[in-house]
Amino acid sequence: MADESAEKTEQPTSKKLQDAAEKGQIARSKDMGTAFVLIGSAAAILIFGKMLAMALLDVAQRMMQLNPKDIFETNSMFTAWGAVGEYIIPPLAGIFFIILLAGFIGNTLLGGFNFSWQAAAPKASKLNPLSGFKRMFGLQALVELLKSILKVLVVVGIAYLLLKMFFFDIMALSLMSEPNNIESALYFLAWLFLGLCASVSVIAVVDAPYQKWNHIRQLKMSLQEIKDEYKNSEGDPQIKARIRRTQMQMSMKRMMQEVPKADVIVTNPTHYAIALKYDQGKFRAPVVVAKGVDEVAMHIRKIANEHKVPVIESPALARSIYHTTELDHPIPEQLFAAVAQVLAYVYQLRMYKKGKGNRPKALAKELPIPEGYRH
């Protein structure tokens, strides 16, 4: 179990970051989301502001006009409201779409899109007064307070500069006639709004790297935590080594059970031993059913002698098969000729022992093994 008092100096692992994300703990900058929403709103007004102003003007004119025919028409009010929707809905839809898009980008740009049921679930710790007191007077609260003061100073300063810059233009609106005064008013309003929003983005530029750094700092791990995580995810090295040994023993046992079924054992004679089996109706080529070096090779030869499986000494062929053929795989075509001579000798020897043929000639010391297959 990890020591909670240990110094956390190591960067969080990918698993720690993933577990934190599943709990809803990701880097988020509220100021960045706010800045994107505000700038998106200002941009939307700049794009659709003129259309919205003309729509409002048309609505005002439509609602202010009194037609005698409409007085006696019972559905005139519903018709008027339908016209209002036809005028206003398109520009408002465009504005709302840009705001929603800006809000989504601003809130997912830093930490990405993430939804966690664990974060959404109610927690009793959030209702604990002591925890709330710590949050109110902690480091994070102090940072938020400083950001709020900085935001007020920046916004007030930028607002003063913008009003000073556009003061005479705003005063001139009273001298203009409609609809130019409405368009100009919305134009100045949008640019003033955009300037104020840009001032908020200055805070976001500072806050986003801080939130990223603070998120990583909170998730830092000690060396013991990293070791424990590795054990939990990868398994205890001692247990894994024991499992590997058990698997090797089982594999060795299965391999040794195949040795009595082999047609021939090709040896080095002491360091290598290869058990070959050839079933003409089943295999296209002889298959390696067992192989090993040193102690394993000695065990293969011992089992072969106990079950009277022919053991043939051919050092070059034994080394070649061992290094080029995997267990339970057929030998490569380049070794067909050499192995065919060995099998032919074994079959003739078997027939001779049964009294059905002449004694075979001794196996050639140099078998036809290509240069690329000599080891």
XYZ file of C-alpha atoms in Angstrom:
375
model
C 0.000 0.000 0.000
C 1.367 3.417 -0.943
C 2.577 5.730 1.820
C 0.435 8.877 1.662
C 3.162 10.881 3.424
C 5.773 10.078 0.758
C 6.973 13.020 -1.294
C 5.192 13.170 -4.633
C 7.848 14.217 -7.121
C 7.036 12.089 -10.174
C 4.828 13.021 -13.104
C 1.487 11.147 -13.172
C 1.354 8.061 -15.346
C -1.067 7.671 -18.224
C -3.153 5.300 -16.069
C -3.351 7.875 -13.277
C -4.488 10.520 -15.770
C -7.072 8.116 -17.230
C -8.427 7.197 -13.785
C -8.672 10.882 -12.892
C -10.559 11.610 -16.123
C -13.034 8.821 -15.325
C -13.689 10.586 -12.018
C -14.186 13.905 -13.808
C -10.828 15.324 -12.694
C -9.458 17.031 -15.783
C -7.841 20.394 -16.474
C -10.535 22.998 -16.933
C -10.362 26.789 -17.207
C -13.643 28.525 -16.442
C -12.155 31.810 -17.641
C -11.315 30.264 -21.005
C -14.873 28.985 -21.405
C -16.273 32.386 -20.391
C -13.943 34.223 -22.770
C -14.933 32.008 -25.695
C -18.643 32.465 -24.970
C -18.314 36.241 -24.702
C -16.140 36.605 -27.795
C -18.452 34.251 -29.686
C -21.418 36.370 -28.624
C -19.717 39.543 -29.840
C -18.762 37.909 -33.116
C -22.327 36.643 -33.557
C -23.690 40.144 -33.051
C -21.213 41.520 -35.593
C -22.277 38.878 -38.120
C -26.029 38.826 -37.519
C -26.492 42.208 -35.800
C -27.599 44.078 -38.894
C -30.040 41.310 -39.805
C -31.415 41.315 -36.250
C -31.761 45.137 -36.270
C -33.712 45.070 -39.522
C -35.886 42.264 -38.164
C -36.665 44.262 -35.021
C -37.473 47.321 -37.139
C -39.834 45.301 -39.317
C -41.490 43.845 -36.237
C -41.962 47.312 -34.716
C -43.456 48.650 -37.919
C -45.695 45.607 -38.265
C -46.974 45.826 -34.695
C -47.478 49.584 -34.786
C -49.567 49.574 -37.928
C -53.319 49.443 -37.409
C -55.285 48.019 -40.296
C -59.121 48.273 -40.057
C -59.357 44.838 -41.563
C -57.300 43.361 -38.728
C -59.709 44.778 -36.137
C -62.473 42.397 -37.200
C -60.121 39.446 -37.929
C -60.039 37.020 -34.970
C -56.771 35.396 -36.116
C -54.930 38.652 -36.769
C -52.926 38.423 -33.525
C -51.706 34.902 -34.341
C -50.802 36.014 -37.846
C -48.836 38.944 -36.436
C -46.897 36.714 -34.058
C -46.158 34.329 -36.909
C -44.674 37.226 -38.845
C -42.606 38.224 -35.805
C -41.166 34.687 -35.608
C -40.423 34.705 -39.325
C -38.442 37.936 -38.945
C -36.571 37.255 -35.710
C -35.900 33.488 -35.620
C -33.236 33.314 -38.437
C -30.828 35.903 -36.940
C -31.408 34.626 -33.396
C -30.746 31.037 -34.537
C -27.452 32.128 -36.096
C -26.448 33.994 -32.930
C -27.340 31.079 -30.633
C -25.491 28.581 -32.839
C -22.255 30.613 -32.738
C -22.553 31.025 -28.951
C -23.128 27.295 -28.430
C -20.206 26.416 -30.681
C -17.932 28.892 -28.894
C -19.021 27.549 -25.507
C -18.306 23.952 -26.530
C -14.860 24.798 -27.915
C -13.933 26.980 -24.954
C -14.850 24.327 -22.399
C -13.210 21.382 -24.187
C -10.104 23.021 -25.649
C -7.941 22.565 -22.557
C -8.914 19.160 -21.193
C -10.902 17.691 -24.063
C -14.471 16.403 -24.023
C -15.163 14.323 -20.942
C -18.310 13.100 -19.194
C -18.142 11.206 -15.930
C -21.022 9.667 -14.004
C -18.793 9.609 -10.925
C -18.417 13.370 -11.057
C -22.155 13.809 -11.582
C -23.061 11.589 -8.633
C -23.880 13.371 -5.348
C -21.130 13.288 -2.732
C -21.586 13.710 1.005
C -18.132 15.310 1.260
C -19.410 18.316 -0.688
C -21.917 18.967 2.115
C -19.261 18.796 4.810
C -18.852 22.287 6.363
C -15.210 21.594 7.228
C -14.381 20.752 3.617
C -16.199 23.880 2.463
C -14.237 25.961 4.980
C -10.966 24.568 3.631
C -12.020 25.378 0.070
C -12.935 28.939 1.091
C -9.564 29.673 2.672
C -7.292 27.431 0.660
C -4.715 28.219 -2.001
C -7.231 27.716 -4.805
C -9.614 30.233 -3.223
C -6.798 32.767 -2.949
C -5.913 32.295 -6.605
C -9.568 32.751 -7.612
C -9.765 35.921 -5.535
C -6.682 37.377 -7.209
C -8.086 36.468 -10.633
C -11.382 38.155 -9.826
C -9.628 41.360 -8.743
C -7.466 41.259 -11.858
C -10.525 40.714 -14.072
C -12.307 43.712 -12.568
C -9.275 45.952 -13.062
C -8.723 44.818 -16.642
C -12.397 45.053 -17.663
C -12.844 48.491 -16.057
C -9.670 49.765 -17.684
C -10.595 48.473 -21.135
C -14.172 49.778 -20.779
C -12.862 53.250 -19.924
C -10.545 53.263 -22.941
C -13.294 52.066 -25.307
C -15.848 54.626 -24.053
C -13.274 57.375 -24.362
C -12.449 56.240 -27.899
C -16.092 56.030 -29.125
C -17.589 58.772 -26.933
C -18.277 61.315 -29.678
C -19.544 58.638 -32.080
C -22.008 57.422 -29.467
C -23.181 60.973 -28.791
C -23.729 61.460 -32.529
C -26.311 58.631 -32.594
C -28.975 61.016 -31.320
C -28.562 63.128 -34.437
C -29.061 60.212 -36.840
C -32.374 59.023 -38.244
C -33.649 55.471 -38.319
C -32.739 52.885 -39.478
C -29.165 54.158 -39.652
C -29.119 54.990 -35.954
C -30.189 51.432 -35.065
C -27.513 49.859 -37.285
C -24.831 52.209 -35.940
C -25.883 51.613 -32.343
C -25.636 47.863 -32.770
C -22.317 48.287 -34.560
C -20.814 50.328 -31.694
C -22.366 47.997 -29.134
C -20.848 44.940 -30.805
C -17.361 46.458 -30.975
C -17.521 47.675 -27.390
C -18.708 44.248 -26.317
C -15.947 42.578 -28.328
C -13.330 44.806 -26.720
C -14.574 43.933 -23.234
C -14.595 40.249 -24.113
C -11.056 40.476 -25.431
C -10.010 41.880 -22.063
C -11.426 38.776 -20.394
C -9.402 36.621 -22.780
C -6.226 38.113 -21.283
C -7.172 36.452 -17.996
C -7.936 33.197 -19.828
C -4.501 33.188 -21.472
C -2.930 33.289 -18.018
C -5.430 30.967 -16.340
C -5.311 28.078 -18.854
C -1.587 27.214 -18.361
C -2.018 27.605 -14.597
C -4.958 25.172 -14.538
C -2.976 22.673 -16.603
C 0.012 22.974 -14.265
C -2.166 22.753 -11.154
C -3.975 19.680 -12.487
C -0.678 17.862 -13.074
C 0.629 19.008 -9.681
C -2.385 17.559 -7.887
C -1.939 14.213 -9.633
C 1.800 13.855 -9.030
C 2.866 10.505 -7.636
C 5.515 9.158 -5.335
C 7.933 6.437 -6.429
C 6.096 3.942 -4.229
C 2.763 4.795 -5.877
C 4.287 4.190 -9.309
C 5.647 0.826 -8.160
C 2.282 -0.157 -6.670
C 0.463 0.881 -9.837
C 2.858 -1.193 -11.937
C 2.260 -4.213 -9.717
C -1.507 -3.796 -9.878
C -1.605 -3.317 -13.645
C 1.184 -5.605 -14.788
C 1.142 -8.071 -11.923
C 3.704 -8.897 -9.257
C 7.038 -9.778 -10.992
C 7.532 -12.778 -8.682
C 4.059 -14.121 -9.460
C 4.586 -13.541 -13.179
C 7.929 -15.366 -13.027
C 6.268 -18.269 -11.217
C 3.531 -18.375 -13.872
C 6.141 -18.385 -16.649
C 7.998 -21.241 -14.974
C 4.773 -23.211 -14.646
C 3.916 -22.582 -18.279
C 7.400 -23.657 -19.371
C 7.132 -26.815 -17.307
C 3.748 -27.672 -18.821
C 5.052 -26.943 -22.311
C 8.129 -29.087 -21.653
C 5.950 -31.926 -20.379
C 3.755 -31.822 -23.498
C 6.853 -31.721 -25.704
C 8.425 -34.751 -23.993
C 5.170 -36.689 -24.468
C 5.661 -36.322 -28.228
C 9.209 -37.750 -28.250
C 8.094 -41.442 -28.174
C 5.918 -40.740 -31.243
C 8.851 -39.349 -33.267
C 10.412 -41.197 -36.221
C 13.967 -40.100 -35.513
C 16.047 -37.976 -33.150
C 18.806 -35.922 -34.825
C 21.597 -34.943 -32.401
C 24.741 -32.825 -32.274
C 25.511 -35.363 -30.563
C 25.559 -33.808 -27.054
C 24.370 -30.192 -27.228
C 21.395 -30.400 -29.622
C 18.550 -32.896 -30.029
C 15.704 -32.606 -32.566
C 12.721 -35.002 -32.685
C 11.182 -35.338 -36.165
C 7.909 -36.985 -37.127
C 6.730 -37.553 -40.677
C 3.233 -38.741 -41.518
C 3.016 -38.832 -45.292
C -0.771 -38.798 -45.267
C -1.001 -35.941 -42.775
C 2.074 -33.721 -43.165
C 3.589 -32.240 -46.314
C 7.010 -32.312 -44.674
C 8.581 -33.694 -41.484
C 7.513 -31.753 -38.382
C 9.645 -30.841 -35.358
C 7.753 -32.303 -32.376
C 10.508 -31.652 -29.793
C 13.813 -29.832 -29.644
C 16.255 -28.625 -27.037
C 19.837 -27.980 -26.029
C 22.068 -29.264 -23.239
C 19.919 -30.716 -20.403
C 16.731 -30.702 -22.495
C 18.594 -32.427 -25.334
C 19.890 -35.036 -22.917
C 16.346 -35.636 -21.630
C 15.049 -36.031 -25.197
C 17.745 -38.618 -25.956
C 16.976 -40.466 -22.717
C 13.260 -40.758 -23.540
C 14.099 -41.763 -27.114
C 16.360 -44.570 -25.904
C 13.694 -45.784 -23.469
C 11.126 -46.018 -26.301
C 13.601 -47.294 -28.909
C 13.338 -44.227 -31.148
C 16.349 -44.121 -33.528
C 18.960 -41.509 -32.570
C 21.076 -40.275 -35.489
C 24.153 -38.105 -35.089
C 24.281 -35.270 -37.624
C 25.680 -32.121 -35.977
C 25.235 -29.766 -38.918
C 21.650 -30.887 -39.601
C 20.699 -30.761 -35.897
C 21.978 -27.176 -35.521
C 20.313 -26.125 -38.780
C 16.866 -27.482 -37.845
C 17.099 -26.070 -34.319
C 17.801 -22.519 -35.503
C 15.454 -22.447 -38.513
C 12.338 -24.358 -37.414
C 9.897 -23.620 -34.606
C 8.299 -26.312 -32.496
C 5.319 -28.046 -34.198
C 6.306 -26.513 -37.560
C 7.485 -28.357 -40.696
C 11.112 -28.076 -41.705
C 11.968 -25.617 -44.517
C 12.128 -26.866 -48.092
C 15.877 -26.208 -48.208
C 16.401 -29.063 -45.721
C 14.121 -31.587 -47.427
C 16.972 -33.397 -49.168
C 19.098 -33.764 -46.026
C 16.190 -34.928 -43.839
C 15.006 -37.288 -46.594
C 18.356 -39.073 -46.453
C 18.061 -39.403 -42.657
C 14.509 -40.770 -42.840
C 15.413 -43.158 -45.651
C 18.288 -44.506 -43.568
C 15.995 -44.924 -40.539
C 13.297 -46.742 -42.552
C 15.854 -49.076 -44.140
C 17.395 -49.751 -40.735
C 13.951 -50.544 -39.319
C 13.215 -52.978 -42.163
C 16.655 -54.597 -41.708
C 15.955 -55.184 -37.998
C 12.688 -56.861 -38.978
C 14.597 -59.143 -41.363
C 12.955 -57.682 -44.474
C 15.945 -56.097 -46.144
C 19.692 -55.631 -46.334
C 21.676 -53.604 -43.836
C 21.660 -49.951 -45.048
C 24.826 -48.102 -45.880
C 26.129 -45.708 -43.251
C 24.615 -42.260 -43.381
C 26.799 -39.704 -45.158
C 28.706 -37.412 -42.789
C 28.149 -34.381 -45.033
C 24.461 -33.940 -45.796
C 23.246 -31.471 -48.450
C 22.632 -28.374 -46.286
C 22.647 -24.990 -48.098
C 25.157 -22.382 -46.930
C 22.471 -20.061 -45.655
C 21.173 -22.803 -43.360
C 24.470 -23.775 -41.705
C 24.821 -22.688 -38.076
